Coordinates of C-alpha atoms in Angstrom, one line a residue:
X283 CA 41.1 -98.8 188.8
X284 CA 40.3 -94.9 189.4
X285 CA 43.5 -93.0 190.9
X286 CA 42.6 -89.2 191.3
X287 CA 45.4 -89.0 194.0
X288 CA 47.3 -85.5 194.7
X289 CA 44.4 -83.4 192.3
X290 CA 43.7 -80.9 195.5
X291 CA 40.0 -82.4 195.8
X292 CA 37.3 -80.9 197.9
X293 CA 33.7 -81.6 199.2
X294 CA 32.7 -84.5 200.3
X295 CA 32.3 -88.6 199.1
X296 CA 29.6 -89.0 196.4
X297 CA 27.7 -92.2 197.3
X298 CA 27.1 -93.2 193.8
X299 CA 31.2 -93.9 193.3
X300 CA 30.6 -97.3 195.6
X301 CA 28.2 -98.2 193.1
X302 CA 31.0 -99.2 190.5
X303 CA 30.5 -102.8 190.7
X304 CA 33.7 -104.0 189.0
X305 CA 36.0 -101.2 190.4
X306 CA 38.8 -102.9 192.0
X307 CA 41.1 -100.0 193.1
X308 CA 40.2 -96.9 194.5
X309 CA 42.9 -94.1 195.1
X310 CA 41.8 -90.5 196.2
X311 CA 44.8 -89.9 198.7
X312 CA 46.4 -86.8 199.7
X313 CA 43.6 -84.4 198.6
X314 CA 41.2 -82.1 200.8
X315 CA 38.1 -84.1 200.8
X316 CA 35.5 -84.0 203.6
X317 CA 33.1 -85.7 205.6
X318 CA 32.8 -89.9 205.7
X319 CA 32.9 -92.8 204.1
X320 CA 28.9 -93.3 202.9
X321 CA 27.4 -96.5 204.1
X322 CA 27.3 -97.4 199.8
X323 CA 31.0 -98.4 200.8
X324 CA 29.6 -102.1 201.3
X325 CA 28.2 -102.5 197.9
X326 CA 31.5 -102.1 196.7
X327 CA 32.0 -105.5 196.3
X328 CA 35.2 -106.0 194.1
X329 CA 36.7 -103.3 195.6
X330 CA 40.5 -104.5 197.0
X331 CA 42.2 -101.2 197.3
X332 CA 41.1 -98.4 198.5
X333 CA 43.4 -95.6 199.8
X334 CA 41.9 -92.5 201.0
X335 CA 45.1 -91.0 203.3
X336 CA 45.8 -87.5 203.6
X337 CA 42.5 -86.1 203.5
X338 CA 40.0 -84.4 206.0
X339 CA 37.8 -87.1 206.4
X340 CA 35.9 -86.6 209.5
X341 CA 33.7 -88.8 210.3
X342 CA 33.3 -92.3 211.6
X343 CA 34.4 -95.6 210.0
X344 CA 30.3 -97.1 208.9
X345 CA 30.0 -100.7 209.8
X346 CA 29.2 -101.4 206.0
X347 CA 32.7 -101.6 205.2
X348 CA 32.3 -105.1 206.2
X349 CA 30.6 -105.8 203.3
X350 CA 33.3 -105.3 200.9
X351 CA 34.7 -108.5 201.4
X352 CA 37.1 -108.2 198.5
X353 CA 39.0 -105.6 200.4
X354 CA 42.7 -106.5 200.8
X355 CA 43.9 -103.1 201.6
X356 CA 42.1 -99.7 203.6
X357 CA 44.1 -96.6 204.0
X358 CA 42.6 -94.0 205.8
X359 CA 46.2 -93.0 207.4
X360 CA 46.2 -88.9 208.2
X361 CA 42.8 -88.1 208.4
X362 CA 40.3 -87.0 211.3
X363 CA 38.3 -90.1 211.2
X364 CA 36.3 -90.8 214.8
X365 CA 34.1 -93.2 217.5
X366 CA 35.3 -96.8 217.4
X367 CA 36.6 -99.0 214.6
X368 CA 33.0 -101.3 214.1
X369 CA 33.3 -104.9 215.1
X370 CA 32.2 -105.4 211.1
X371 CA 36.0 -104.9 210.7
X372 CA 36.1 -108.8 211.1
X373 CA 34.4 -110.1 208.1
X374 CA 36.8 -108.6 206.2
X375 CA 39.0 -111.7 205.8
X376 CA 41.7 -111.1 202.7
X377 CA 42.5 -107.6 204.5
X378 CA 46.1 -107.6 204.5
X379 CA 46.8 -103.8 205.2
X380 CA 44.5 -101.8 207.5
X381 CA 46.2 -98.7 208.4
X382 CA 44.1 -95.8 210.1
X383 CA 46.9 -94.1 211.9
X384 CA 46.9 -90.6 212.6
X385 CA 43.3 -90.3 213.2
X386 CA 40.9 -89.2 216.2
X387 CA 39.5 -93.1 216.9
X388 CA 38.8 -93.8 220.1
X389 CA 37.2 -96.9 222.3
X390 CA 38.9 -100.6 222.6
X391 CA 39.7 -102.6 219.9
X392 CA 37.1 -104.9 218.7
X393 CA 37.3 -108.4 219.3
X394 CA 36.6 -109.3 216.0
X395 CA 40.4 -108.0 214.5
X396 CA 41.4 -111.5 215.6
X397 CA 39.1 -112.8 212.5
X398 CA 42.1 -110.9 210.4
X399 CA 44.1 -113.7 209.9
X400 CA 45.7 -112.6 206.6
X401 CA 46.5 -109.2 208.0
X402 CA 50.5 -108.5 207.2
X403 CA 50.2 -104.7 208.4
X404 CA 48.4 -103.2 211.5
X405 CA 48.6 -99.1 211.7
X406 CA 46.9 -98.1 214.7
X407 CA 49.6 -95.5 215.7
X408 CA 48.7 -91.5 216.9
X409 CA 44.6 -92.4 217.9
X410 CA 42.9 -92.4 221.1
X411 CA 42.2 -96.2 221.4
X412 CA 42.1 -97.6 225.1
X413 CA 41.2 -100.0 227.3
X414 CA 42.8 -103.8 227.5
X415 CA 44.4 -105.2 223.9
X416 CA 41.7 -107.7 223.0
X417 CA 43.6 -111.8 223.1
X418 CA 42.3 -112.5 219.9
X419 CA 45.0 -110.6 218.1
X420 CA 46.6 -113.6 219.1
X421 CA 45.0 -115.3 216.2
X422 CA 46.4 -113.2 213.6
X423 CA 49.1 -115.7 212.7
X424 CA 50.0 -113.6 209.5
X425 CA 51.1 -110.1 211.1
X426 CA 54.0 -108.4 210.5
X427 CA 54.2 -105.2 211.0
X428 CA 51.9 -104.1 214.2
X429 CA 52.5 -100.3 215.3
X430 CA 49.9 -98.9 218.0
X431 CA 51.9 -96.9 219.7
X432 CA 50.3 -93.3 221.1
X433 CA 47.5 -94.6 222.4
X434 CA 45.6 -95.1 225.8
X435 CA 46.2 -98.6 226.0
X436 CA 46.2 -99.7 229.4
X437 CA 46.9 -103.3 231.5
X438 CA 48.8 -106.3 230.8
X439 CA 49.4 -107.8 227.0
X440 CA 47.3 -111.1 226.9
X441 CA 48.9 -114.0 227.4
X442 CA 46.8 -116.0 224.0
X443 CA 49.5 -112.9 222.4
X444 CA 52.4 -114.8 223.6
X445 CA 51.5 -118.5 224.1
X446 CA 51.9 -120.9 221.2
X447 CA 54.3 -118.6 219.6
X448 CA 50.9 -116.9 218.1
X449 CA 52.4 -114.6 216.7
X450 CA 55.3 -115.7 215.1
X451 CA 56.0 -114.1 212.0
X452 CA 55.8 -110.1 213.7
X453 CA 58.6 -108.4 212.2
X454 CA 58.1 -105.3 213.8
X455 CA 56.2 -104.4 217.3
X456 CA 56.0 -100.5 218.1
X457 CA 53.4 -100.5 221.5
X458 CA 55.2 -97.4 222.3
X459 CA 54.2 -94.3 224.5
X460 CA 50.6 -96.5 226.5
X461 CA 49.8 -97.3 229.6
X462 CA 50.5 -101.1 229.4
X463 CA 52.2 -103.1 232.4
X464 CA 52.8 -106.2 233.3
X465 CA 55.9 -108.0 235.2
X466 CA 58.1 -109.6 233.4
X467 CA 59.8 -111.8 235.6
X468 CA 58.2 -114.6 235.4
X469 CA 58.0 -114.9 231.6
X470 CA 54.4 -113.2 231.2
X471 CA 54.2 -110.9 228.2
X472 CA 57.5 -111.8 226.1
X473 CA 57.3 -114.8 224.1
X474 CA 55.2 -111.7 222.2
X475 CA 59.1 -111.5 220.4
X476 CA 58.8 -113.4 217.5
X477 CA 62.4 -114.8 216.7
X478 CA 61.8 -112.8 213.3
X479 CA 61.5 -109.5 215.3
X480 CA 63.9 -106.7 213.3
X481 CA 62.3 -104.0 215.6
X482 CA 61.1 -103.8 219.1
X483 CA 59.8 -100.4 220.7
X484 CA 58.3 -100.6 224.1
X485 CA 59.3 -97.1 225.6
X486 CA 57.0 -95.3 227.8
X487 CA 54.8 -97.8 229.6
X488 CA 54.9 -99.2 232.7
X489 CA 56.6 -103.0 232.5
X490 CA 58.3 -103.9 235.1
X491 CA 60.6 -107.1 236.2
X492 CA 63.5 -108.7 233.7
X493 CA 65.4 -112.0 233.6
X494 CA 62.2 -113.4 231.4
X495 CA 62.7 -110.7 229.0
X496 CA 66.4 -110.5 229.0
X497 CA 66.3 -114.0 228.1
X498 CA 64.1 -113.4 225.1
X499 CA 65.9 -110.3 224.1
X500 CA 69.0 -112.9 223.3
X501 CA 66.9 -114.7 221.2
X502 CA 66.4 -111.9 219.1
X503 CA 70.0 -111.9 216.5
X504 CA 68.0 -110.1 213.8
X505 CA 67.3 -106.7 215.7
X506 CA 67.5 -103.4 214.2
X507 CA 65.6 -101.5 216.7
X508 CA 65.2 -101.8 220.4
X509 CA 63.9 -99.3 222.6
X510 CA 63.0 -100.3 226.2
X511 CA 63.0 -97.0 227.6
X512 CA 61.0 -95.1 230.3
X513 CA 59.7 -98.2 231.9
X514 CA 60.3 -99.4 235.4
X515 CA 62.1 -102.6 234.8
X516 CA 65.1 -103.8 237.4
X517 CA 68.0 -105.4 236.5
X518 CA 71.4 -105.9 234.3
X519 CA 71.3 -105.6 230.2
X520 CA 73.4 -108.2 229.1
X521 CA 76.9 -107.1 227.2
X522 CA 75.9 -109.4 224.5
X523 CA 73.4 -107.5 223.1
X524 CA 75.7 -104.5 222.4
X525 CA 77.3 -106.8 220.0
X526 CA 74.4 -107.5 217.2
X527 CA 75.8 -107.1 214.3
X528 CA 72.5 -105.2 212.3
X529 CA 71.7 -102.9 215.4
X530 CA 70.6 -99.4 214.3
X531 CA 69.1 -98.1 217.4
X532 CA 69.7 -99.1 220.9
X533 CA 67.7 -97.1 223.3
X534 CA 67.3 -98.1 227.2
X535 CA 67.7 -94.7 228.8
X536 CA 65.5 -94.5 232.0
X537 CA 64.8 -97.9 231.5
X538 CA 65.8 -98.9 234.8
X539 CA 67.9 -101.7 233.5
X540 CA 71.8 -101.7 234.4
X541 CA 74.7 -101.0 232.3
X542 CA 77.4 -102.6 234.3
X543 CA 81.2 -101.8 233.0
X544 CA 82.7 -98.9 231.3
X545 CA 81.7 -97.5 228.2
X546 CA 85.4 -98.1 226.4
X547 CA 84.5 -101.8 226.4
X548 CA 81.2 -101.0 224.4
X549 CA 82.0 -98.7 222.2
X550 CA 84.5 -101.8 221.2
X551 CA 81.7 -104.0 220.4
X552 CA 78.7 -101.9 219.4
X553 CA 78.1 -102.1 215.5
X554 CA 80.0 -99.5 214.1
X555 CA 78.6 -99.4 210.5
X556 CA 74.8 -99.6 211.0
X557 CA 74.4 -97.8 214.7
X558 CA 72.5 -94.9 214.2
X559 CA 70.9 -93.8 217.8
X560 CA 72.7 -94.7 221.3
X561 CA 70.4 -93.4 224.0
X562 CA 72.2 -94.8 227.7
X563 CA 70.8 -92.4 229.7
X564 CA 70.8 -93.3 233.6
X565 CA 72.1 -96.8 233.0
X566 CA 73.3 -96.6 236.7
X567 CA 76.5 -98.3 236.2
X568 CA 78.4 -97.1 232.9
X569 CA 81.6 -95.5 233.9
X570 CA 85.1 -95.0 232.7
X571 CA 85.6 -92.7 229.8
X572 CA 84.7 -91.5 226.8
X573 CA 87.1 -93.3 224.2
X574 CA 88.2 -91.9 221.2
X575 CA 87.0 -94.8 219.5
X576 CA 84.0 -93.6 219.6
X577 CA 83.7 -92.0 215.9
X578 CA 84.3 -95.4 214.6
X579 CA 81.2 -94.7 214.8
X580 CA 80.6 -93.1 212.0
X581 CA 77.0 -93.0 211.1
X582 CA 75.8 -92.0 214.5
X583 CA 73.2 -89.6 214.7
X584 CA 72.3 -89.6 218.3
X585 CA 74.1 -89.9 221.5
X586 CA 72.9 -90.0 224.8
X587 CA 74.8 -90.7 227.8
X588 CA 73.4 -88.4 230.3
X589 CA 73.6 -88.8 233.7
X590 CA 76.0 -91.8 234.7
X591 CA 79.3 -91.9 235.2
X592 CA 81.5 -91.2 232.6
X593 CA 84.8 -89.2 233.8
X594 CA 87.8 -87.5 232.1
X595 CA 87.2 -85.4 229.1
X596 CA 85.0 -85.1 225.7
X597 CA 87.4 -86.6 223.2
X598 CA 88.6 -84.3 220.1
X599 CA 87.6 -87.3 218.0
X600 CA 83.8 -86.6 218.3
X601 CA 84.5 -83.8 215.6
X602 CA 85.1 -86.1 213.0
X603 CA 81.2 -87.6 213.4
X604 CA 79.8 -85.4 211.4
X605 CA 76.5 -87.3 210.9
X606 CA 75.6 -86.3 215.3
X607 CA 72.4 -83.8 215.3
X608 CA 72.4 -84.4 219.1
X609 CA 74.8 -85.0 221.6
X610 CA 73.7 -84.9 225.7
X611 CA 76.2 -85.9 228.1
X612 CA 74.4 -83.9 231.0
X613 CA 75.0 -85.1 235.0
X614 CA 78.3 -87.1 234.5
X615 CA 81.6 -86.7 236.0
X616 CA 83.3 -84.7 232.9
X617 CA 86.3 -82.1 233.0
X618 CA 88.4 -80.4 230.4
X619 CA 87.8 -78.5 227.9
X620 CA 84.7 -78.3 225.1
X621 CA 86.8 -79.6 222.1
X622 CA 86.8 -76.6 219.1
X623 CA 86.7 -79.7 217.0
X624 CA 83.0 -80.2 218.1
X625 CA 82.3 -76.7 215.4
X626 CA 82.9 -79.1 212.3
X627 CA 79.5 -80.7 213.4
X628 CA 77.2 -78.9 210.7
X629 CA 74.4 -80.9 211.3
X630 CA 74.6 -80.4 214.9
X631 CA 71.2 -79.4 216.4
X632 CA 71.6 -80.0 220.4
X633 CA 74.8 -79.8 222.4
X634 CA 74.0 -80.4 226.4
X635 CA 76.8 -80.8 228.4
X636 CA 75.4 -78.7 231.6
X637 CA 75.8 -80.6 234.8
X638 CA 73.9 -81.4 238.0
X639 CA 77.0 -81.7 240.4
X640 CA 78.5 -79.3 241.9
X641 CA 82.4 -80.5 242.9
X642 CA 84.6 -78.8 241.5
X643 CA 86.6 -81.6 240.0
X644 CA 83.5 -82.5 237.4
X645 CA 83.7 -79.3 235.5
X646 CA 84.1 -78.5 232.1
X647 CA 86.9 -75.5 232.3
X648 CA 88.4 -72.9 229.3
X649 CA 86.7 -70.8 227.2
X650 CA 83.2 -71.4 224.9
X651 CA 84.6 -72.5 221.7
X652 CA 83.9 -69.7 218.8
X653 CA 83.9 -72.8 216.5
X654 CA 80.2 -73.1 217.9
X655 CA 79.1 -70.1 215.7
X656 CA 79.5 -72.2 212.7
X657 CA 76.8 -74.8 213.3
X658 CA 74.5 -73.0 211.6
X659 CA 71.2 -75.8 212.5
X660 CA 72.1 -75.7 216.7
X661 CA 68.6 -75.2 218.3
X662 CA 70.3 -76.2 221.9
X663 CA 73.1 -75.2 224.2
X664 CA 73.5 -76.3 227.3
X665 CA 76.1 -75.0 229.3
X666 CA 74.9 -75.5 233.0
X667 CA 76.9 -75.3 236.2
X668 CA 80.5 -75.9 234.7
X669 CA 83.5 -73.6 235.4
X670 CA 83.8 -72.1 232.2
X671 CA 85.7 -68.8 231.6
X672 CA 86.1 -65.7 228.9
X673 CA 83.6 -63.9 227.1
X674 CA 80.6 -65.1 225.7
X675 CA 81.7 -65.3 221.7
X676 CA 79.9 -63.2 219.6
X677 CA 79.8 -65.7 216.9
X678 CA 77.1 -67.0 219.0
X679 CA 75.0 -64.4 217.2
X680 CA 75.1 -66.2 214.3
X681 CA 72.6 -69.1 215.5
X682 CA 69.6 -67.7 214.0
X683 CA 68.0 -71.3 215.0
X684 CA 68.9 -71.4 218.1
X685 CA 65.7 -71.6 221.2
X686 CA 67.5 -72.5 224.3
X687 CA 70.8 -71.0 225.3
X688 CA 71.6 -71.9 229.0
X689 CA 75.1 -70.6 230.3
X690 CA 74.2 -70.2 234.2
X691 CA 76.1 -70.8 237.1
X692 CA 79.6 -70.8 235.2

């Protein structure tokens, strides 16, 4: 074993190190080394570890690492790595972490990553991969952690990805921010959610359709994370699903699914303890008000309800969340005042409460709290189109940190 991790390390790979025959871990991580991997890679025959993330690597992945078939993990996470990841990849058949995020590879994936069959972790995220996800990933019965998202993927998820329940021990799916579609109304593309699923990001693609996936989503009572949004499916999110009991983030803004009902009756069912992010942007049927319930929940770090239609006022009670860095409740039907108590929010980085209507009834009215000089980390205000009154406060001075102050038409 050789660890010469975090030693600021320059220059480049000498070939010769490969050519430790019994070296079986092999850790230079998070130093300032150059260059590529040297083709001697694949004579490194007992090698099963080797880590080299956080370095300036900038070459392309050589098809001899599939010669060191003891390799059972490859780290080259945070580099500048290029060209395609070689179809050699496959013979490596005890890999159980490959993880090359954060680099500058490009192409399709090879077909040969289905060979992987004892791969637990897949960390494609932050490249420039594209073109169709090849079906054989289907046959990587083993996975459980698969993040690609960033990428230029583009057309429909396979259906060998979803039949047979191939894939049935994935833990966590992140094909976030591609170019995949697909509808899902008649089932195509979601038996993909293994039962076992604790987080599911598909935000920013293109799917489309929803019964099929609804009905899958329901299936899924371990769920931590679920973020649908920025897609183009149609129809209504089911109420159940507000109620799972581990939920940390629930995010289906722009989504184009449909919260029917008003937001008092899920804020009474939504997980107060573990909820972390609430993003219900344009859910084109949440209405009613703003309870005061709401900082039951207490954790909450996020909140997004922007445009729907949520009337009456901001409730005092969201002072006492002191965990919010964001809070947008843009384009609704608010009035009242801003509550002071919203200036005991000291981790508060974005407060957007501007508005896109212009009748008079949904305005905020009064005065600009002074008690917003004292959050310190604000970065945001947005103030928009209300009916606010009074001087600006000079304590907004005090925002050293602040980039985007919008008070017009007030």
């Amino acid at each position: 074993e050789l660890d010469l991790s975090r030693n600021s390390l320059e220059g480049s790979l000498p070939s010769e190190l490969f050519l430790l025959t019994k070296l079986t871990s092999l850790d230079l991580s998070d130093n300032a080394i150059l260059g590529g991997i040297p083709g001697t890679v694949g004579k490194a025959t007992s090698l099963a570890v080797v880590n080299f993330s956080d370095n300036k690597l900038a070459s392309t992945l050589p098809p001899e690492i599939g010669y060191a078939t003891s390799l059972v993990t490859l780290n080259l996470a945070n580099n500048r790595v290029i060209g395609s990841i070689p179809s050699e990849i496959g013979k490596l058949i005890d890999l159980k972490v490959f993880d090359v995020r954060d680099n500058e590879l490009s192409y399709e994936l090879p077909t040969e990553v289905g060979n992987l069959r004892s791969l637990n972790g897949f960390y494609l995220q932050n490249n420039r991969l594209l073109g169709p996800l090849p079906s054989e990933i289907g046959q990587m019965s083993n996975l459980k952690k698969w993040h690609m998202s960033n990428n230029h993927v583009f057309q429909q998820i396979p259906p060998s990805l979803y039949e047979g329940n191939s894939l049935r021990n994935l833990e966590e799916l992140d094909l976030s921010y591609n170019l995949l579609t697909g509808d899902t109304s008649d089932g195509a593309n979601v038996g993909l959610f293994s039962t076992k699923l604790t987080s599911l990001r598909l935000n920013n693609n293109f799917f489309r359709g929803t019964h099929a996936i609804v009905d899958e989503l329901l299936k899924l009572s371990s769920l931590e994370v679920l973020d649908l949004s920025s897609n183009f499916f149609d129809g209504v999110f089911p109420r159940s699903m507000f109620a799972l009991s581990n939920l940390k983030e629930l995010k289906l803004g722009n989504s184009g699914l449909r919260v029917y009902g008003y937001f008092s009756n899920l804020v009474e069912i939504l997980p107060f303890s573990s909820l972390r992010e609430l993003d219900l942007e344009n859910c084109r049927g949440l209405s009613g008000t703003i309870p005061s319930e709401i900082n039951n929940m207490i954790h909450l770090t996020n909140l997004n309800l922007r445009s729907n239609q949520l009337e009456g006022s901001i409730p005092t009670e969201v002072g006492t969340m002191v965990y919010l860095q964001n809070i947008d409740l843009h384009s609704n039907y608010l009035s009242g005042r801003i509550p002071t108590e919203i200036g005991k929010l000291s981790n508060l980085q974005k407060l957007i409460v501007g508005n896109d209507y212009n009748a008079w009834r949904y305005k905020l009215t009064g005065s600009i709290p002074t008690e917003l000089g004292n959050l310190v980390n604000l970065e945001m205000i947005d103030l928009y189109n209300n009916d606010l009154t009074g001087l600006i406060p000079t304590e907004i001075g005090k925002l050293t940190n602040i980039k985007v102050l919008r008070l017009s038409k007030n």
